[in-house]
PDB file of C-alpha atoms in Angstrom:
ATOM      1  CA  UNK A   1    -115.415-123.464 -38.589  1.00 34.00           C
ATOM      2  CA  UNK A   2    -115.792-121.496 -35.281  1.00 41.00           C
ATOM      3  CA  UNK A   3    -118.361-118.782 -35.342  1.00 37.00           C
ATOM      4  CA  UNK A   4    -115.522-115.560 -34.908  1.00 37.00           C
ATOM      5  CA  UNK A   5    -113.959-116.907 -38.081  1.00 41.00           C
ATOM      6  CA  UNK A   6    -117.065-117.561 -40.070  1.00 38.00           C
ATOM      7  CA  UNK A   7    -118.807-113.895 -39.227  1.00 41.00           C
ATOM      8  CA  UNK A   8    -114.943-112.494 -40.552  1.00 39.00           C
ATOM      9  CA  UNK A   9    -115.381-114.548 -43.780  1.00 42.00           C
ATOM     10  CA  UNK A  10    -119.449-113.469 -44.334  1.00 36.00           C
ATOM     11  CA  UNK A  11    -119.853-109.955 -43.147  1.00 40.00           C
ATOM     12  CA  UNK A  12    -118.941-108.214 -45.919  1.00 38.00           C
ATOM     13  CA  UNK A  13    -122.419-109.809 -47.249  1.00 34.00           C
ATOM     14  CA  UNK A  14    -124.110-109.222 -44.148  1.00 36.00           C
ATOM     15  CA  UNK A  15    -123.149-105.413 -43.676  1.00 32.00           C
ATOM     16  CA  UNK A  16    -124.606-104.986 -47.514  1.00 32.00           C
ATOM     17  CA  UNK A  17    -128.579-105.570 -45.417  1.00 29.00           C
ATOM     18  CA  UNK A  18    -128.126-109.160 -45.144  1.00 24.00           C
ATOM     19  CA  UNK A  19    -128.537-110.633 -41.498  1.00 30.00           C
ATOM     20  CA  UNK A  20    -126.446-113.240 -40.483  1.00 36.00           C
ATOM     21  CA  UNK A  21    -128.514-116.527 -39.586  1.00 34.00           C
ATOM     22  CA  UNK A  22    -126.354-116.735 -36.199  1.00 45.00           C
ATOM     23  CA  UNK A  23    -127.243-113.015 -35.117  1.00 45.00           C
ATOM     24  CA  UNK A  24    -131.158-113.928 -35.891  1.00 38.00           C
ATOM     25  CA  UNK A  25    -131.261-116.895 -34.006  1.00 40.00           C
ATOM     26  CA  UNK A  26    -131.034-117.054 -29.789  1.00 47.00           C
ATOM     27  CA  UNK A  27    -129.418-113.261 -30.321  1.00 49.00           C
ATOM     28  CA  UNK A  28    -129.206-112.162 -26.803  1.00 77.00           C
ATOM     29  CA  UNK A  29    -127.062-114.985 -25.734  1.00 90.00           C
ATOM     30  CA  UNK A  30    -124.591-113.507 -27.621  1.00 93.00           C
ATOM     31  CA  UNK A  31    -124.382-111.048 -24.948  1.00 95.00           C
ATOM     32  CA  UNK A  32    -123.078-111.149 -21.110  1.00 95.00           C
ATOM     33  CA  UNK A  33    -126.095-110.648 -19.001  1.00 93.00           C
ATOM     34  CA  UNK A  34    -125.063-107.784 -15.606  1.00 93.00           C
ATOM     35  CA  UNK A  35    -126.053-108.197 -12.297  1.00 91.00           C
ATOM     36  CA  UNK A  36    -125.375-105.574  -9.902  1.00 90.00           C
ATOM     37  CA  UNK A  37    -122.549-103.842  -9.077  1.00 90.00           C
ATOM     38  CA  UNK A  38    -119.098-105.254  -8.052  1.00 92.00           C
ATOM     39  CA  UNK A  39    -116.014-103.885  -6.537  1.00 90.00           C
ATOM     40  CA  UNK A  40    -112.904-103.958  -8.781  1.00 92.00           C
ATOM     41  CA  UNK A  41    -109.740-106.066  -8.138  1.00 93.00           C
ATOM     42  CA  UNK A  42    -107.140-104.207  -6.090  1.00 91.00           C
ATOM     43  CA  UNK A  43    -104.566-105.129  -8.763  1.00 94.00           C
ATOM     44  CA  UNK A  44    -106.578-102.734 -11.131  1.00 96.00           C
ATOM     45  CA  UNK A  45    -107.273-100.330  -8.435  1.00 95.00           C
ATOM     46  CA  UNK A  46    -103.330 -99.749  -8.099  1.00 95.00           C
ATOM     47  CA  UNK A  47    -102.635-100.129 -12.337  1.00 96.00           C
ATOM     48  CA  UNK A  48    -105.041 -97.325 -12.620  1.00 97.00           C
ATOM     49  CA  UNK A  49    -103.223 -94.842  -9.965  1.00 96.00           C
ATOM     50  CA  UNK A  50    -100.001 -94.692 -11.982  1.00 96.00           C
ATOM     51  CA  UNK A  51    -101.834 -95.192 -15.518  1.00 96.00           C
ATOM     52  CA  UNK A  52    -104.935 -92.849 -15.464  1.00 94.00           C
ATOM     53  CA  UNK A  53    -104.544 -92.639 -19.041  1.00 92.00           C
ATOM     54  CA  UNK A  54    -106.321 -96.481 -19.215  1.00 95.00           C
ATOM     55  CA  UNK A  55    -108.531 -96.183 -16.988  1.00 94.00           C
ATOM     56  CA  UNK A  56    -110.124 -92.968 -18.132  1.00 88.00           C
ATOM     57  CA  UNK A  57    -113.770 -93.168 -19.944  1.00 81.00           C
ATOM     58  CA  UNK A  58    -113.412 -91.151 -23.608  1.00 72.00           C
ATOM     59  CA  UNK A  59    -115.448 -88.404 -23.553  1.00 66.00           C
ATOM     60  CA  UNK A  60    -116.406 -89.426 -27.554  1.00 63.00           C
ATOM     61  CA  UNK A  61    -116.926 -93.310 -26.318  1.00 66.00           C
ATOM     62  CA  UNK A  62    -120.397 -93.803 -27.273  1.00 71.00           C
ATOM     63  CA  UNK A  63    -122.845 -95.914 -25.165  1.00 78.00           C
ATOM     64  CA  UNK A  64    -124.029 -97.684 -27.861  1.00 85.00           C
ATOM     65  CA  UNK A  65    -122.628-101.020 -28.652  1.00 92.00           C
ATOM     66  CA  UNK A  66    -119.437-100.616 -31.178  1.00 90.00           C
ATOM     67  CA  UNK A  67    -120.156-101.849 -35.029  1.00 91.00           C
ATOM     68  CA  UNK A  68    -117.435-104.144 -35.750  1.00 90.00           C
ATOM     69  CA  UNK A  69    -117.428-105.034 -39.685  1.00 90.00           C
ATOM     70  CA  UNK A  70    -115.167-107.538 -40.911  1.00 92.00           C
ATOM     71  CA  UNK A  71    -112.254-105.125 -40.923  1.00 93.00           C
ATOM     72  CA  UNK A  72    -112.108-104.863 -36.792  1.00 94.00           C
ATOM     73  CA  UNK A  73    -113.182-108.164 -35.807  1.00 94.00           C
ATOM     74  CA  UNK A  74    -110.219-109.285 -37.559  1.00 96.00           C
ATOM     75  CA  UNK A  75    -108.154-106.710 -35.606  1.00 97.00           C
ATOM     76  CA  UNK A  76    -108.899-108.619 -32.552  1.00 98.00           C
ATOM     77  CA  UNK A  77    -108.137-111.998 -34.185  1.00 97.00           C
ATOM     78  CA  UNK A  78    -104.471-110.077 -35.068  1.00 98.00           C
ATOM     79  CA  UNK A  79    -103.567-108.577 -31.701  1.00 98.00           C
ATOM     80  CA  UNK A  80    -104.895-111.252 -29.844  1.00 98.00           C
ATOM     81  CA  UNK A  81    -102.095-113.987 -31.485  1.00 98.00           C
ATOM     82  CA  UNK A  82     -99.536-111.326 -31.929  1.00 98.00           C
ATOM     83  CA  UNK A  83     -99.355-110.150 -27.812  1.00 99.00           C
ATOM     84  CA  UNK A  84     -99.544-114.235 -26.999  1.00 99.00           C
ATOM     85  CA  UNK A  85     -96.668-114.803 -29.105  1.00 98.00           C
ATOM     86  CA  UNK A  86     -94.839-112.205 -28.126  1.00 98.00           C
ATOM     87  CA  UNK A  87     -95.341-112.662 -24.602  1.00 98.00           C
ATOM     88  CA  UNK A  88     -94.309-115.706 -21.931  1.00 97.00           C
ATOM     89  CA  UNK A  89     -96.834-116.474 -19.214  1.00 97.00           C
ATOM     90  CA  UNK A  90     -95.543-116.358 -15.579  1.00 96.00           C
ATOM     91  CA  UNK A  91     -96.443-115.061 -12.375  1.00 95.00           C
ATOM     92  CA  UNK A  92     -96.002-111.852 -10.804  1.00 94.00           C
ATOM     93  CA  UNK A  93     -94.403-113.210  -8.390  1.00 95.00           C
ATOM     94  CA  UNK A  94     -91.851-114.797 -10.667  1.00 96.00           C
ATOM     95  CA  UNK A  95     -91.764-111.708 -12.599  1.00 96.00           C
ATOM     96  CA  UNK A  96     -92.024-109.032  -9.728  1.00 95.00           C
ATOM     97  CA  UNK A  97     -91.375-110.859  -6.529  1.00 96.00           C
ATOM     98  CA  UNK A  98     -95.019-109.765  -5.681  1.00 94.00           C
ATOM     99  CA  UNK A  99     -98.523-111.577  -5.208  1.00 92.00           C
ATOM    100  CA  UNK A 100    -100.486-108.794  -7.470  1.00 92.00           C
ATOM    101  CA  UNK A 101     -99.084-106.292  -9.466  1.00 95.00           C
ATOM    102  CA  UNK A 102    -100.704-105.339 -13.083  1.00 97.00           C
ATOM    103  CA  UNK A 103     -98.816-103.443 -15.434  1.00 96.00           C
ATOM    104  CA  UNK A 104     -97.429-103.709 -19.267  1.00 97.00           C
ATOM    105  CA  UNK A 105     -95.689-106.602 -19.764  1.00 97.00           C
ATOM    106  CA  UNK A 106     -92.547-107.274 -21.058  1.00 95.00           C
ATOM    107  CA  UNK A 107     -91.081-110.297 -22.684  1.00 97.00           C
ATOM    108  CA  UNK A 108     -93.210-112.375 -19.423  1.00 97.00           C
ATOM    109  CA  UNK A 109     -96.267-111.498 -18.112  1.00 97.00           C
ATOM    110  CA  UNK A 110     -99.171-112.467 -16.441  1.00 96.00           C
ATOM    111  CA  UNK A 111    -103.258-112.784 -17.349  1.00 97.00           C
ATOM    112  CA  UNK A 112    -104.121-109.495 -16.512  1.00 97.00           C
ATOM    113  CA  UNK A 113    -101.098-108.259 -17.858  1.00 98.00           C
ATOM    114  CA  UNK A 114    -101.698-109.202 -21.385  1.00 98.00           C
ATOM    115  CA  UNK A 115    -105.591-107.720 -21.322  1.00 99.00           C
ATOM    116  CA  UNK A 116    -103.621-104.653 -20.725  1.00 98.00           C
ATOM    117  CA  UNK A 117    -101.652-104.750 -23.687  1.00 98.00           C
ATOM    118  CA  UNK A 118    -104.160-105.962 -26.126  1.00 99.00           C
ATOM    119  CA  UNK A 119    -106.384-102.966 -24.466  1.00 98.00           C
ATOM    120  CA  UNK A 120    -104.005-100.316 -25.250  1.00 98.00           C
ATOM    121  CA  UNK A 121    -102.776-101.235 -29.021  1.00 98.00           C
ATOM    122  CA  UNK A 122    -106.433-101.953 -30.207  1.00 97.00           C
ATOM    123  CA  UNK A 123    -107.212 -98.825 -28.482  1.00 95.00           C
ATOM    124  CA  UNK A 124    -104.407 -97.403 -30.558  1.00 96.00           C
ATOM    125  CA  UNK A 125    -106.390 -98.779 -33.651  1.00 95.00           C
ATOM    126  CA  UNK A 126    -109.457 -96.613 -32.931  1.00 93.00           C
ATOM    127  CA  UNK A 127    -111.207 -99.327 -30.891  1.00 94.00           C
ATOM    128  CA  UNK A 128    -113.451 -96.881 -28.238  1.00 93.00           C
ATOM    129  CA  UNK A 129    -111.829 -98.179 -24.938  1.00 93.00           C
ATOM    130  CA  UNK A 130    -115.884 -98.688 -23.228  1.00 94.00           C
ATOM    131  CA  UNK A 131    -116.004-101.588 -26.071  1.00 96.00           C
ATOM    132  CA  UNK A 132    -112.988-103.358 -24.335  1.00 97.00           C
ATOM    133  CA  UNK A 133    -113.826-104.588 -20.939  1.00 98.00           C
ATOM    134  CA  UNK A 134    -111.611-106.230 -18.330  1.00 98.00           C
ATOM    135  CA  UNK A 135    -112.720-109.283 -17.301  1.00 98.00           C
ATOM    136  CA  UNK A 136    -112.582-111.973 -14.267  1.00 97.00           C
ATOM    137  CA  UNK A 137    -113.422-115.842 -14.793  1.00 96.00           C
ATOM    138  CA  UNK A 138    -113.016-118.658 -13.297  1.00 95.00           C
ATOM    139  CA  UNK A 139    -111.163-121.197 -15.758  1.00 95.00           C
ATOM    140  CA  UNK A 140    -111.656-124.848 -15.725  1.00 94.00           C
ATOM    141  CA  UNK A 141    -109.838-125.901 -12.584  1.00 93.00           C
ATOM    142  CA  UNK A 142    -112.099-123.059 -10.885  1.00 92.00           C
ATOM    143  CA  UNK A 143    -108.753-120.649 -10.881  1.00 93.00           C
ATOM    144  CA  UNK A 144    -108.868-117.173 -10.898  1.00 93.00           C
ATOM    145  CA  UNK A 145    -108.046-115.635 -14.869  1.00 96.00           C
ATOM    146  CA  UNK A 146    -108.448-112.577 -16.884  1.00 97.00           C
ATOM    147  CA  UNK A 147    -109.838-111.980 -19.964  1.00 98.00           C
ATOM    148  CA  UNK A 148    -110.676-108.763 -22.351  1.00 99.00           C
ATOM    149  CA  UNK A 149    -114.259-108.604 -23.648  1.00 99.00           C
ATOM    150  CA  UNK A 150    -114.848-106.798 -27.020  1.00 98.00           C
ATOM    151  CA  UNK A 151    -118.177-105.268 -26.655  1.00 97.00           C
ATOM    152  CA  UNK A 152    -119.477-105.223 -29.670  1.00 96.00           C
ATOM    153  CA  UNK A 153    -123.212-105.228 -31.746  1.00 94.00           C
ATOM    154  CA  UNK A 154    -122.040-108.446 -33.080  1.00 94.00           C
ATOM    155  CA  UNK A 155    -121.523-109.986 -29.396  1.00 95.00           C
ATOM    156  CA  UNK A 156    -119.575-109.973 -26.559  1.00 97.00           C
ATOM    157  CA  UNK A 157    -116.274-111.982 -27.747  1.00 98.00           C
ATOM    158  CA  UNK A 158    -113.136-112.989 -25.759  1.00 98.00           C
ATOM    159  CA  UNK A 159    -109.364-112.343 -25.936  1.00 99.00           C
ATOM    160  CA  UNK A 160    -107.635-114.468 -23.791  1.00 98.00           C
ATOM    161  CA  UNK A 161    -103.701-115.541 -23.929  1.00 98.00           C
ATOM    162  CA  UNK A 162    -104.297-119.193 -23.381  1.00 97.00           C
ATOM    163  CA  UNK A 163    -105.845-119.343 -26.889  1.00 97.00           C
ATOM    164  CA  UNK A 164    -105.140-117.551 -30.412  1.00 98.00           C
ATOM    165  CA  UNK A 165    -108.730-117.973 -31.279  1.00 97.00           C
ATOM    166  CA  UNK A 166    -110.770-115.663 -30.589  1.00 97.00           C
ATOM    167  CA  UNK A 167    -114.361-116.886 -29.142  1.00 96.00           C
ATOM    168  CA  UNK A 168    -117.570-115.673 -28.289  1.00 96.00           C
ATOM    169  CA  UNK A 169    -118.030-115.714 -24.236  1.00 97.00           C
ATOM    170  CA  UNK A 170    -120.353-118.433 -24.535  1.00 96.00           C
ATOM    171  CA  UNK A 171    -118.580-120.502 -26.511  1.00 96.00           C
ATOM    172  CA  UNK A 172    -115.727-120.266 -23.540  1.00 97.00           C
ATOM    173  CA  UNK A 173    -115.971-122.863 -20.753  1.00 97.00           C
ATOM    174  CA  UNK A 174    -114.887-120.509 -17.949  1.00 97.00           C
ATOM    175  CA  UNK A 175    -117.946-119.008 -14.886  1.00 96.00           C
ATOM    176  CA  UNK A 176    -117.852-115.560 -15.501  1.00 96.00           C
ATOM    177  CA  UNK A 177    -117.687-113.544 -12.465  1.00 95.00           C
ATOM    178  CA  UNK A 178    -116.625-109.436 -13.351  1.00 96.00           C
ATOM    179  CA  UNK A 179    -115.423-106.635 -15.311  1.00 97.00           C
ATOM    180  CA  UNK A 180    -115.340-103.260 -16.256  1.00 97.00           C
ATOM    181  CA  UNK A 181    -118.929-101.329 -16.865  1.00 95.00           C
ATOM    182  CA  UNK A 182    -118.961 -99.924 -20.179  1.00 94.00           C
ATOM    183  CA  UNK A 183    -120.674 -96.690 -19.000  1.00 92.00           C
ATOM    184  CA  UNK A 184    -116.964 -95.839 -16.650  1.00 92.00           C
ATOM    185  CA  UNK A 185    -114.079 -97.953 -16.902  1.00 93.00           C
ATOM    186  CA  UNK A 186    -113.187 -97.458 -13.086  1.00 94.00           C
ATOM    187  CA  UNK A 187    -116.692 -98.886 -12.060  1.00 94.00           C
ATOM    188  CA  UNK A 188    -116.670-102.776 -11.778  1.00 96.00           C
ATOM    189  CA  UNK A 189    -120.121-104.811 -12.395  1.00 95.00           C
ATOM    190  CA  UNK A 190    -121.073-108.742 -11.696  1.00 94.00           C
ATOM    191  CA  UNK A 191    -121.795-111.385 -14.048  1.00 95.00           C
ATOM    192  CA  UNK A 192    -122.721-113.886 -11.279  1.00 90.00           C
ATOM    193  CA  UNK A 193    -126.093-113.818 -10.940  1.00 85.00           C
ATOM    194  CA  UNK A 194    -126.191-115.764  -7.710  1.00 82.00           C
ATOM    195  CA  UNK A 195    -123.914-113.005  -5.798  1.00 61.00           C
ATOM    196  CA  UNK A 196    -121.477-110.300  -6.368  1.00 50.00           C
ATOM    197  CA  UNK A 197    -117.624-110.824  -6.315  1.00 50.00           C
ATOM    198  CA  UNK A 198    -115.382-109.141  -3.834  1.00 55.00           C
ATOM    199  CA  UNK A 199    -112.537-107.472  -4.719  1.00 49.00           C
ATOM    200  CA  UNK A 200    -110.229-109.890  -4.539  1.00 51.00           C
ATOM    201  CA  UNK A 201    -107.450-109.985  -7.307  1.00 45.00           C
ATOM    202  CA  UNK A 202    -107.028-112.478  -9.817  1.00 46.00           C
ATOM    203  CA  UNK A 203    -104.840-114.347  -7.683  1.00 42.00           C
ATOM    204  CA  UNK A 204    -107.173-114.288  -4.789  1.00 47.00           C
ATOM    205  CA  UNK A 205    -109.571-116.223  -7.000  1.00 49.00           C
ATOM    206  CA  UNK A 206    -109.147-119.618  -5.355  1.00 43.00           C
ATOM    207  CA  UNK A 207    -110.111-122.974  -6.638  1.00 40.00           C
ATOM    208  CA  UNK A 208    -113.346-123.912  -5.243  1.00 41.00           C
ATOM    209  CA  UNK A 209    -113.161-126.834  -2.173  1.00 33.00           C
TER     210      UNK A 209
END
């Protein structure tokens, strides 16, 4: 049984002061590791000029990681299947006649365009929004993809529409290269610790040569 489904099943014992063998054992791998500063993809830049509302750090959002008990890590579980089955992939330039755009997708959307939605309705559940992080990979043909990262004291785990299940980033097999810094959602940071990203989009991540 994968780890996100197992910690739903047990935490109900391990809020009660028991401590879950896999959060006692090689912990802080649980957790996405920052290195430096990064500029943010130009895609975002533009989504967050006609939706401030997003992209705005809660002045209540604490800076502590968020507790997720049993009840809100299967919230992500939920919205993560529910916005990837309500939602086609395609490209914004089959949707939009455009490269880059992100927005709210309808019935078709792109990466970036689900993280958006799944965002806003767990938001809408009383998730804090600097414990859901945009984030840039590289997926296994080295392409450029977007993720959302739950933040959480229980790890850093992974909504992404080409699965339902939801994953911890490690247990992922994409090269993590940005997102969103907890402490201000318009501030981007690295997760390659051999360089920073430039802000290319999504779509300007190109397969590597």
């Amino acid at each position: 049984m994968r780890w996100f489904a197992w910690c739903v099943a047990v935490c109900g014992v391990a809020w009660s002061g028991f401590i879950l063998p896999a959060l006692a054992v090689d912990g802080d791998v649980r957790f996405m590791r920052v290195h430096g500063q990064s500029l943010p993809p130009y895609g975002f830049v533009e989504f967050c000029r006609t939706h401030k509302r997003e992209c705005t750090a809660s002045a209540k959002a604490s800076m502590q990681r968020f507790d997720a008990g049993p009840e809100k890590l299967s919230e992500l579980d939920r919205i993560n299947r529910r916005v990837n089955a309500a939602v086609q992939p395609a490209t914004d330039m089959e949707v939009y006649g455009v490269e880059e755009y992100w927005t709210f997708p309808g019935t078709r959307g792109d990466c970036e365009d689900y993280v958006i939605l799944k965002r806003h309705l767990l938001m809408k559940m009383g998730w804090p929004s600097n414990s859901l992080l945009i984030t840039v990979v590289r997926d296994e043909k080295g392409e450029g993809h977007a993720v959302l990262t739950a933040r959480t004291q229980q790890g850093d785990f992974i909504l992404d529409n080409k699965v339902n299940d939801v994953r911890l980033w490690r247990d992922t097999p994409y090269k993590y290269i940005m997102r969103q810094s907890y402490l201000n959602p318009m501030v981007w940071v690295s997760l390659d610790p051999r360089a920073t990203a430039s802000p290319e989009a999504i779509a300007g991540l190109r397969r590597k040569q």
